[in-house]
XYZ file of N, CA and C in Angstrom:
612
model
N 20.435 -8.925 34.178
C 21.771 -8.356 34.121
C 21.906 -7.220 35.118
N 22.968 -6.503 34.991
C 23.229 -5.459 35.956
C 22.470 -4.189 35.631
N 22.502 -3.283 36.617
C 21.907 -1.968 36.399
C 22.609 -1.273 35.251
N 23.925 -1.414 35.203
C 24.704 -0.808 34.132
C 25.203 -1.934 33.253
N 24.384 -2.312 32.289
C 24.645 -3.507 31.491
C 25.517 -3.150 30.304
N 26.808 -2.994 30.558
C 27.716 -2.642 29.473
C 28.993 -3.430 29.628
N 29.634 -3.740 28.497
C 30.870 -4.502 28.505
C 31.854 -3.858 27.539
N 33.023 -3.446 28.021
C 34.027 -2.968 27.094
C 34.388 -4.066 26.116
N 34.791 -3.674 24.926
C 35.111 -4.653 23.893
C 36.157 -5.637 24.376
N 35.827 -6.960 24.231
C 36.783 -7.994 24.562
C 36.786 -8.414 26.016
N 35.913 -7.841 26.880
C 35.919 -8.211 28.287
C 34.512 -8.128 28.841
N 34.134 -9.079 29.701
C 32.823 -9.078 30.328
C 32.872 -8.307 31.625
N 31.828 -7.528 31.894
C 31.720 -6.848 33.163
C 30.927 -7.687 34.136
N 31.033 -7.362 35.422
C 30.244 -8.037 36.446
C 28.776 -7.779 36.219
N 27.952 -8.770 36.563
C 26.512 -8.620 36.446
C 25.919 -8.026 37.700
N 26.738 -7.703 38.707
C 26.219 -7.146 39.946
C 25.866 -5.679 39.769
N 24.833 -5.191 40.497
C 24.447 -3.788 40.383
C 25.522 -2.882 40.944
N 25.698 -1.752 40.322
C 26.645 -0.758 40.803
C 26.039 -0.045 41.996
N 26.868 0.242 43.022
C 26.344 0.812 44.264
C 25.713 2.179 44.031
N 26.369 3.014 43.217
C 25.839 4.353 42.979
C 24.805 4.318 41.864
N 23.620 4.902 42.083
C 22.602 4.906 41.036
C 23.017 5.794 39.875
N 22.558 5.427 38.680
C 22.861 6.237 37.502
C 22.083 7.537 37.564
N 22.783 8.677 37.532
C 22.097 9.962 37.632
C 22.354 10.824 36.405
N 23.301 10.417 35.565
C 23.613 11.191 34.373
C 22.885 10.609 33.168
N 23.197 11.153 32.004
C 22.601 10.621 30.784
C 21.184 11.104 30.575
N 20.536 10.498 29.597
C 19.175 10.907 29.259
C 18.188 9.794 29.581
N 17.032 10.170 30.070
C 15.991 9.212 30.401
C 15.317 8.763 29.106
N 15.264 7.451 28.877
C 14.611 6.909 27.683
C 13.316 6.180 28.035
N 13.189 5.752 29.283
C 11.945 5.161 29.775
C 11.684 5.694 31.172
N 10.504 6.238 31.384
C 10.142 6.673 32.734
C 9.221 5.627 33.363
N 8.694 5.935 34.548
C 7.877 4.962 35.275
C 6.654 4.526 34.472
N 6.031 5.466 33.782
C 4.848 5.122 32.992
C 5.221 4.223 31.813
N 6.347 4.510 31.175
C 6.799 3.682 30.060
C 7.102 2.250 30.521
N 7.764 2.140 31.664
C 8.104 0.820 32.200
C 6.840 0.047 32.544
N 5.866 0.709 33.139
C 4.604 0.049 33.483
C 3.898 -0.469 32.244
N 3.851 0.352 31.194
C 3.202 -0.072 29.950
C 3.942 -1.257 29.325
N 5.270 -1.207 29.359
C 6.060 -2.297 28.777
C 5.805 -3.607 29.517
N 5.726 -3.560 30.836
C 5.489 -4.775 31.616
C 4.073 -5.305 31.398
N 3.123 -4.403 31.228
C 1.753 -4.835 30.931
C 1.698 -5.539 29.584
N 2.401 -5.000 28.596
C 2.430 -5.623 27.273
C 3.093 -7.001 27.328
N 4.201 -7.105 28.052
C 4.869 -8.390 28.208
C 3.939 -9.397 28.873
N 3.212 -8.964 29.890
C 2.293 -9.854 30.601
C 1.226 -10.396 29.665
N 0.661 -9.538 28.834
C -0.356 -9.972 27.879
C 0.235 -10.943 26.855
N 1.446 -10.673 26.397
C 2.087 -11.565 25.436
C 2.325 -12.949 26.042
N 2.762 -12.981 27.287
C 2.994 -14.262 27.959
C 1.690 -15.039 28.067
N 0.618 -14.352 28.420
C -0.680 -15.018 28.532
C -1.161 -15.538 27.186
N -0.932 -14.777 26.130
C -1.357 -15.202 24.803
C -0.653 -16.483 24.371
N 0.595 -16.651 24.784
C 1.356 -17.845 24.400
C 1.174 -18.995 25.390
N 0.587 -18.697 26.547
C 0.398 -19.717 27.581
C -1.018 -19.610 28.112
N -1.940 -20.229 27.411
C -3.357 -20.124 27.773
C -3.632 -20.665 29.161
N -2.893 -21.705 29.583
C -3.082 -22.281 30.899
C -2.010 -21.740 31.838
N -2.305 -20.641 32.527
C -1.333 -19.997 33.402
C -1.000 -20.840 34.625
N -1.769 -21.911 34.870
C -1.501 -22.759 36.022
C -0.183 -23.510 35.862
N 0.268 -23.725 34.634
C 1.541 -24.407 34.379
C 2.674 -23.420 34.136
N 2.435 -22.152 34.429
C 3.409 -21.098 34.167
C 4.244 -20.810 35.412
N 5.557 -20.694 35.215
C 6.469 -20.313 36.292
C 7.338 -19.166 35.799
N 7.445 -18.118 36.587
C 8.327 -16.995 36.280
C 9.520 -17.039 37.223
N 10.719 -16.933 36.669
C 11.931 -16.851 37.477
C 12.673 -15.573 37.111
N 12.809 -14.661 38.067
C 13.556 -13.438 37.827
C 15.037 -13.663 38.064
N 15.873 -13.096 37.194
C 17.318 -13.202 37.354
C 17.801 -12.051 38.226
N 18.567 -12.397 39.265
C 19.089 -11.357 40.157
C 19.956 -10.372 39.372
N 19.855 -9.033 39.626
C 19.109 -8.544 40.771
C 17.748 -7.969 40.339
N 17.735 -7.130 39.335
C 16.510 -6.412 39.012
C 15.502 -7.222 38.206
N 15.909 -8.383 37.733
C 14.937 -9.264 37.092
C 13.924 -9.809 38.078
N 14.296 -9.876 39.363
C 13.404 -10.433 40.377
C 12.174 -9.549 40.603
N 12.323 -8.253 40.894
C 11.123 -7.419 41.028
C 10.326 -7.314 39.730
N 10.997 -7.357 38.582
C 10.270 -7.325 37.318
C 9.398 -8.569 37.172
N 9.933 -9.736 37.549
C 9.148 -10.968 37.480
C 7.935 -10.881 38.402
N 8.111 -10.319 39.578
C 6.999 -10.187 40.515
C 5.921 -9.253 39.975
N 6.332 -8.192 39.313
C 5.348 -7.270 38.735
C 4.567 -7.954 37.607
N 5.272 -8.697 36.776
C 4.592 -9.410 35.683
C 3.639 -10.447 36.258
N 4.088 -11.187 37.274
C 3.226 -12.192 37.904
C 1.961 -11.552 38.464
N 2.094 -10.382 39.081
C 0.928 -9.693 39.646
C -0.055 -9.294 38.548
N 0.449 -8.857 37.412
C -0.436 -8.484 36.307
C -1.169 -9.710 35.752
N -0.458 -10.822 35.623
C -1.092 -12.036 35.119
C -2.127 -12.549 36.116
N -1.803 -12.488 37.402
C -2.746 -12.906 38.430
C -4.020 -12.076 38.374
N -3.869 -10.763 38.166
C -5.034 -9.884 38.091
C -5.911 -10.240 36.898
N -5.284 -10.658 35.801
C -6.044 -10.997 34.601
C -6.674 -12.376 34.688
N -5.968 -13.319 35.316
C -6.417 -14.715 35.341
C -7.198 -15.086 36.598
N -7.000 -14.325 37.659
C -7.746 -14.601 38.885
C -7.152 -15.676 39.767
N -5.919 -16.123 39.472
C -5.270 -17.073 40.371
C -3.772 -16.804 40.405
N -3.134 -17.300 41.454
C -1.724 -17.013 41.692
C -0.834 -17.634 40.625
N 0.213 -16.902 40.275
C 1.205 -17.378 39.319
C 2.495 -17.674 40.077
N 3.061 -18.854 39.847
C 4.299 -19.237 40.522
C 5.429 -18.310 40.099
N 6.141 -17.772 41.076
C 7.193 -16.796 40.788
C 8.352 -17.019 41.749
N 9.567 -17.027 41.223
C 10.744 -17.228 42.051
C 11.911 -16.407 41.565
N 13.106 -16.777 42.036
C 14.322 -16.036 41.709
C 15.443 -17.016 41.401
N 16.283 -16.653 40.438
C 17.382 -17.520 40.022
C 18.696 -16.762 40.100
N 19.645 -17.338 40.832
C 20.989 -16.768 40.899
C 21.905 -17.549 39.961
N 22.624 -16.841 39.102
C 23.482 -17.516 38.119
C 24.960 -17.262 38.383
N 25.282 -16.718 39.556
C 26.648 -16.305 39.851
C 27.670 -17.396 39.570
N 27.445 -18.597 40.089
C 28.432 -19.666 39.986
C 28.442 -20.339 38.612
N 27.558 -19.899 37.730
C 27.473 -20.483 36.390
C 28.019 -19.550 35.316
N 28.475 -18.366 35.737
C 28.968 -17.399 34.767
C 30.350 -17.793 34.271
N 30.696 -17.333 33.080
C 31.986 -17.675 32.491
C 33.053 -16.617 32.760
N 32.754 -15.658 33.664
C 33.734 -14.611 33.965
C 34.107 -14.599 35.445
N 33.918 -15.726 36.139
C 34.235 -15.774 37.566
C 35.731 -15.556 37.826
N 36.574 -15.999 36.901
C 38.008 -15.844 37.113
C 38.426 -14.384 37.107
N 37.721 -13.578 36.348
C 38.055 -12.158 36.288
C 37.292 -11.346 37.323
N 36.219 -11.937 37.898
C 35.438 -11.252 38.924
C 35.142 -12.224 40.066
N 36.175 -12.688 40.775
C 35.988 -13.728 41.788
C 35.270 -13.251 43.045
N 35.119 -11.931 43.242
C 34.521 -11.426 44.476
C 33.010 -11.216 44.357
N 32.415 -11.617 43.248
C 30.977 -11.440 43.071
C 30.222 -12.228 44.132
N 29.314 -11.574 44.852
C 28.568 -12.230 45.925
C 27.332 -12.927 45.364
N 27.118 -14.179 45.756
C 25.937 -14.904 45.265
C 24.660 -14.440 45.944
N 23.533 -14.675 45.291
C 22.215 -14.398 45.851
C 21.506 -15.726 46.092
N 20.286 -15.638 46.599
C 19.518 -16.845 46.864
C 18.651 -17.197 45.655
N 18.673 -18.469 45.291
C 17.734 -18.978 44.302
C 16.488 -19.467 45.023
N 15.327 -19.067 44.527
C 14.056 -19.465 45.133
C 13.208 -20.136 44.054
N 13.038 -21.441 44.175
C 12.198 -22.189 43.249
C 10.811 -22.333 43.870
N 9.750 -21.929 43.173
C 8.403 -21.993 43.743
C 7.993 -23.436 44.065
N 7.077 -23.620 45.025
C 6.549 -24.959 45.308
C 5.997 -25.589 44.023
N 6.271 -26.857 43.830
C 5.855 -27.515 42.595
C 6.971 -27.606 41.590
N 8.068 -26.871 41.835
C 9.244 -26.946 40.983
C 9.026 -26.397 39.584
N 9.953 -26.740 38.697
C 9.904 -26.229 37.325
C 9.780 -27.339 36.284
N 9.946 -28.589 36.689
C 9.893 -29.692 35.727
C 8.513 -29.797 35.095
N 8.511 -29.885 33.762
C 7.265 -30.008 33.024
C 6.487 -28.719 32.883
N 7.004 -27.637 33.410
C 6.292 -26.355 33.386
C 6.742 -25.475 32.224
N 5.924 -24.466 31.909
C 6.334 -23.412 30.989
C 7.061 -22.371 31.823
N 8.352 -22.241 31.604
C 9.188 -21.377 32.429
C 9.570 -20.123 31.650
N 9.347 -18.978 32.254
C 9.751 -17.700 31.653
C 10.827 -17.078 32.529
N 12.027 -16.959 31.992
C 13.095 -16.224 32.663
C 12.860 -14.740 32.436
N 13.021 -13.951 33.482
C 12.791 -12.510 33.390
C 14.074 -11.782 33.770
N 14.557 -10.930 32.869
C 15.762 -10.145 33.136
C 15.491 -8.686 32.812
N 16.371 -7.818 33.280
C 16.147 -6.390 33.060
C 16.659 -5.935 31.697
N 17.955 -6.158 31.433
C 18.561 -5.703 30.179
C 19.270 -6.875 29.507
N 18.950 -7.118 28.250
C 19.628 -8.153 27.472
C 20.719 -7.491 26.644
N 21.934 -7.979 26.818
C 23.075 -7.386 26.125
C 23.849 -8.502 25.413
N 24.915 -9.007 26.013
C 25.738 -10.017 25.342
C 25.052 -11.372 25.248
N 24.169 -11.674 26.195
C 23.510 -12.974 26.253
C 24.177 -13.937 27.209
N 25.287 -13.536 27.817
C 26.035 -14.443 28.679
C 25.324 -14.716 30.001
N 24.595 -13.753 30.520
C 23.825 -14.004 31.744
C 22.735 -15.030 31.480
N 22.080 -14.927 30.337
C 21.025 -15.882 29.998
C 21.611 -17.270 29.780
N 22.779 -17.349 29.142
C 23.434 -18.648 28.980
C 23.708 -19.279 30.338
N 24.193 -18.472 31.279
C 24.448 -18.973 32.624
C 23.151 -19.434 33.292
N 22.073 -18.719 33.040
C 20.781 -19.094 33.617
C 20.309 -20.444 33.084
N 20.498 -20.684 31.800
C 20.109 -21.966 31.221
C 20.920 -23.108 31.823
N 22.209 -22.859 32.085
C 23.030 -23.869 32.741
C 22.536 -24.126 34.164
N 22.175 -23.057 34.865
C 21.724 -23.195 36.249
C 20.432 -23.993 36.347
N 19.558 -23.840 35.370
C 18.261 -24.523 35.421
C 18.409 -26.035 35.487
N 19.475 -26.565 34.899
C 19.671 -28.015 34.870
C 19.774 -28.600 36.271
N 20.135 -27.782 37.260
C 20.251 -28.259 38.641
C 18.910 -28.274 39.368
N 17.886 -27.706 38.761
C 16.606 -27.563 39.464
C 15.449 -28.295 38.790
N 15.630 -28.792 37.600
C 14.547 -29.508 36.944
C 14.627 -29.377 35.437
N 13.614 -29.931 34.783
C 13.574 -29.919 33.314
C 12.231 -29.340 32.860
N 12.191 -28.040 32.598
C 10.939 -27.422 32.144
C 10.512 -27.974 30.789
N 9.219 -27.897 30.511
C 8.717 -28.305 29.196
C 9.199 -27.340 28.125
N 9.275 -26.059 28.476
C 9.745 -25.033 27.550
C 10.302 -23.881 28.372
N 11.320 -23.230 27.843
C 11.910 -22.065 28.507
C 11.836 -20.882 27.559
N 11.284 -19.784 28.045
C 11.215 -18.544 27.260
C 11.897 -17.421 28.042
N 12.166 -16.336 27.342
C 12.892 -15.215 27.941
C 12.115 -13.925 27.750
N 11.936 -13.193 28.848
C 11.304 -11.872 28.812
C 12.285 -10.855 29.388
N 12.485 -9.757 28.663
C 13.391 -8.705 29.141
C 12.709 -7.350 29.007
N 13.032 -6.460 29.932
C 12.477 -5.110 29.835
C 13.114 -4.358 28.674
N 14.448 -4.484 28.524
C 15.174 -3.757 27.478
C 16.110 -4.715 26.742
N 16.082 -4.659 25.424
C 17.068 -5.354 24.591
C 17.918 -4.282 23.929
N 19.193 -4.221 24.299
C 20.054 -3.166 23.774
C 20.962 -3.636 22.642
N 20.841 -4.927 22.245
C 21.656 -5.416 21.142
C 23.053 -5.818 21.580
N 23.961 -5.931 20.602
C 25.367 -6.293 20.816
C 25.514 -7.711 21.363
N 24.740 -8.648 20.845
C 24.790 -10.022 21.332
C 26.115 -10.695 20.992
N 26.635 -11.471 21.927
C 27.838 -12.276 21.716
C 27.501 -13.761 21.581
N 26.272 -14.132 21.897
C 25.812 -15.512 21.800
C 24.483 -15.533 21.053
N 24.119 -16.661 20.434
C 22.868 -16.730 19.667
C 21.647 -16.873 20.573
N 21.354 -15.789 21.292
C 20.240 -15.779 22.239
C 19.310 -14.629 21.880
N 18.013 -14.928 21.872
C 17.013 -13.907 21.528
C 15.863 -13.971 22.523
N 15.367 -12.810 22.921
C 14.244 -12.760 23.863
C 12.932 -13.033 23.141
N 12.019 -13.724 23.824
C 10.677 -13.975 23.281
C 9.748 -12.794 23.539
N 9.983 -12.081 24.637
C 9.134 -10.944 25.004
C 10.042 -9.776 25.381
N 9.894 -8.655 24.690
C 10.748 -7.482 24.894
C 9.889 -6.268 25.172
N 10.184 -5.594 26.266
C 9.461 -4.372 26.570
C 9.845 -3.228 25.645
N 11.162 -3.093 25.393
C 11.651 -2.015 24.540
C 12.954 -2.432 23.871
N 12.996 -2.383 22.544
C 14.255 -2.529 21.812
C 14.942 -1.171 21.808
N 16.143 -1.134 22.356
C 16.824 0.134 22.562
C 18.217 0.066 21.947
N 18.357 0.428 20.656
C 19.673 0.392 20.027
C 20.648 1.310 20.760
N 21.839 0.796 21.038
C 22.850 1.572 21.746
C 24.200 1.374 21.094
N 25.100 2.288 21.399
C 26.492 2.139 20.984
C 27.265 1.465 22.108
N 28.408 0.864 21.780
C 29.230 0.256 22.820
C 29.837 1.309 23.738
N 29.844 2.555 23.302
C 30.351 3.636 24.141
C 29.296 4.119 25.122
N 28.155 3.448 25.156
C 27.070 3.817 26.061
C 26.761 2.658 27.004
N 26.140 2.975 28.112
C 25.644 1.954 29.017
C 24.166 2.223 29.274
N 23.460 1.181 29.659
C 22.049 1.319 29.995
C 21.919 1.299 31.508
N 21.457 2.381 32.078
C 21.264 2.484 33.516
C 19.805 2.276 33.867
N 19.507 1.172 34.543
C 18.140 0.830 34.930
C 17.990 0.946 36.431
N 16.966 1.661 36.869
C 16.641 1.745 38.293
C 15.173 1.378 38.478
N 14.895 0.654 39.563
C 13.540 0.228 39.872
C 13.152 0.682 41.261
N 11.867 0.897 41.461
C 11.350 1.372 42.740
C 11.769 0.460 43.884
N 11.719 -0.859 43.665
C 12.000 -1.812 44.739
C 13.458 -1.786 45.195
N 14.367 -1.492 44.288
C 15.789 -1.539 44.622
C 16.452 -0.169 44.693
N 15.874 0.822 44.002
C 16.539 2.119 43.879
C 15.653 3.316 44.217
N 14.354 3.053 44.472
C 13.455 4.134 44.851
C 12.840 4.894 43.697
N 13.135 4.478 42.458
C 12.582 5.164 41.294
C 12.590 4.210 40.106
N 11.613 4.365 39.223
C 11.569 3.590 37.987
C 12.043 4.455 36.828
N 13.143 4.059 36.204
C 13.604 4.768 35.021
C 14.705 3.985 34.329
N 14.841 4.258 33.039
C 15.956 3.724 32.251
C 16.645 4.904 31.595
N 17.961 4.956 31.756
C 18.755 6.026 31.158
C 19.826 5.438 30.249
N 20.202 6.200 29.254
C 21.390 5.883 28.462
C 22.490 6.842 28.895
N 23.618 6.256 29.297
C 24.723 7.034 29.843
C 25.958 6.800 29.003
N 26.660 7.869 28.652
C 27.906 7.755 27.912
C 28.998 7.284 28.843
N 29.728 6.243 28.446
C 30.812 5.724 29.262
C 31.900 6.783 29.411
N 32.453 6.877 30.604
C 33.505 7.856 30.885
C 34.711 7.596 29.994
N 35.179 8.626 29.359
C 36.343 8.499 28.505
C 36.033 8.109 27.070
N 34.717 7.862 26.782
C 34.372 7.498 25.413
C 34.501 8.704 24.511
N 34.890 8.476 23.271
C 35.049 9.572 22.316
C 33.699 10.072 21.873
N 33.604 11.341 21.582
C 32.346 11.950 21.183
C 31.976 11.526 19.775
């Protein structure tokens, strides 16, 4: 999902990252916390997938992609062999294109060997309504038929609008709808942190 994964009641926001980094609010996860969460997710994935050779990680644009690469690197270090890792763009599969027609697509990168018959783990940054994940499941149909699809997210903030649940969660972070989750990563923003920010104009 987006860096600022929040949706006003009754309307979906764009999943694209906001140009200005989140600088307000309170830090709830720092770089060390994020590293520990990704290490825990990596171990959980390995525990459920003893044969990492059939494992494929696909990061959801934008910040799910570097997170997937970090998880893949941790699994590779533990297993001693490369883990297939790619990127999935869900722009054209979202159900809010009519309200956000200017969203720019990204590149989907499917690792050599494809995804059919593989254990596929989708990696996203923040799980909120579940609509980005629904779009990702629709997109997968164009690239193959995995044996199983699982979901790993760094942060689950609740407020689901669809019956979607993550298999691997770095941090469950209860939030109010008057708040947004601001996620920044070293690869895209120069710093690792998660902040909770009060939406402008929200009542105290």
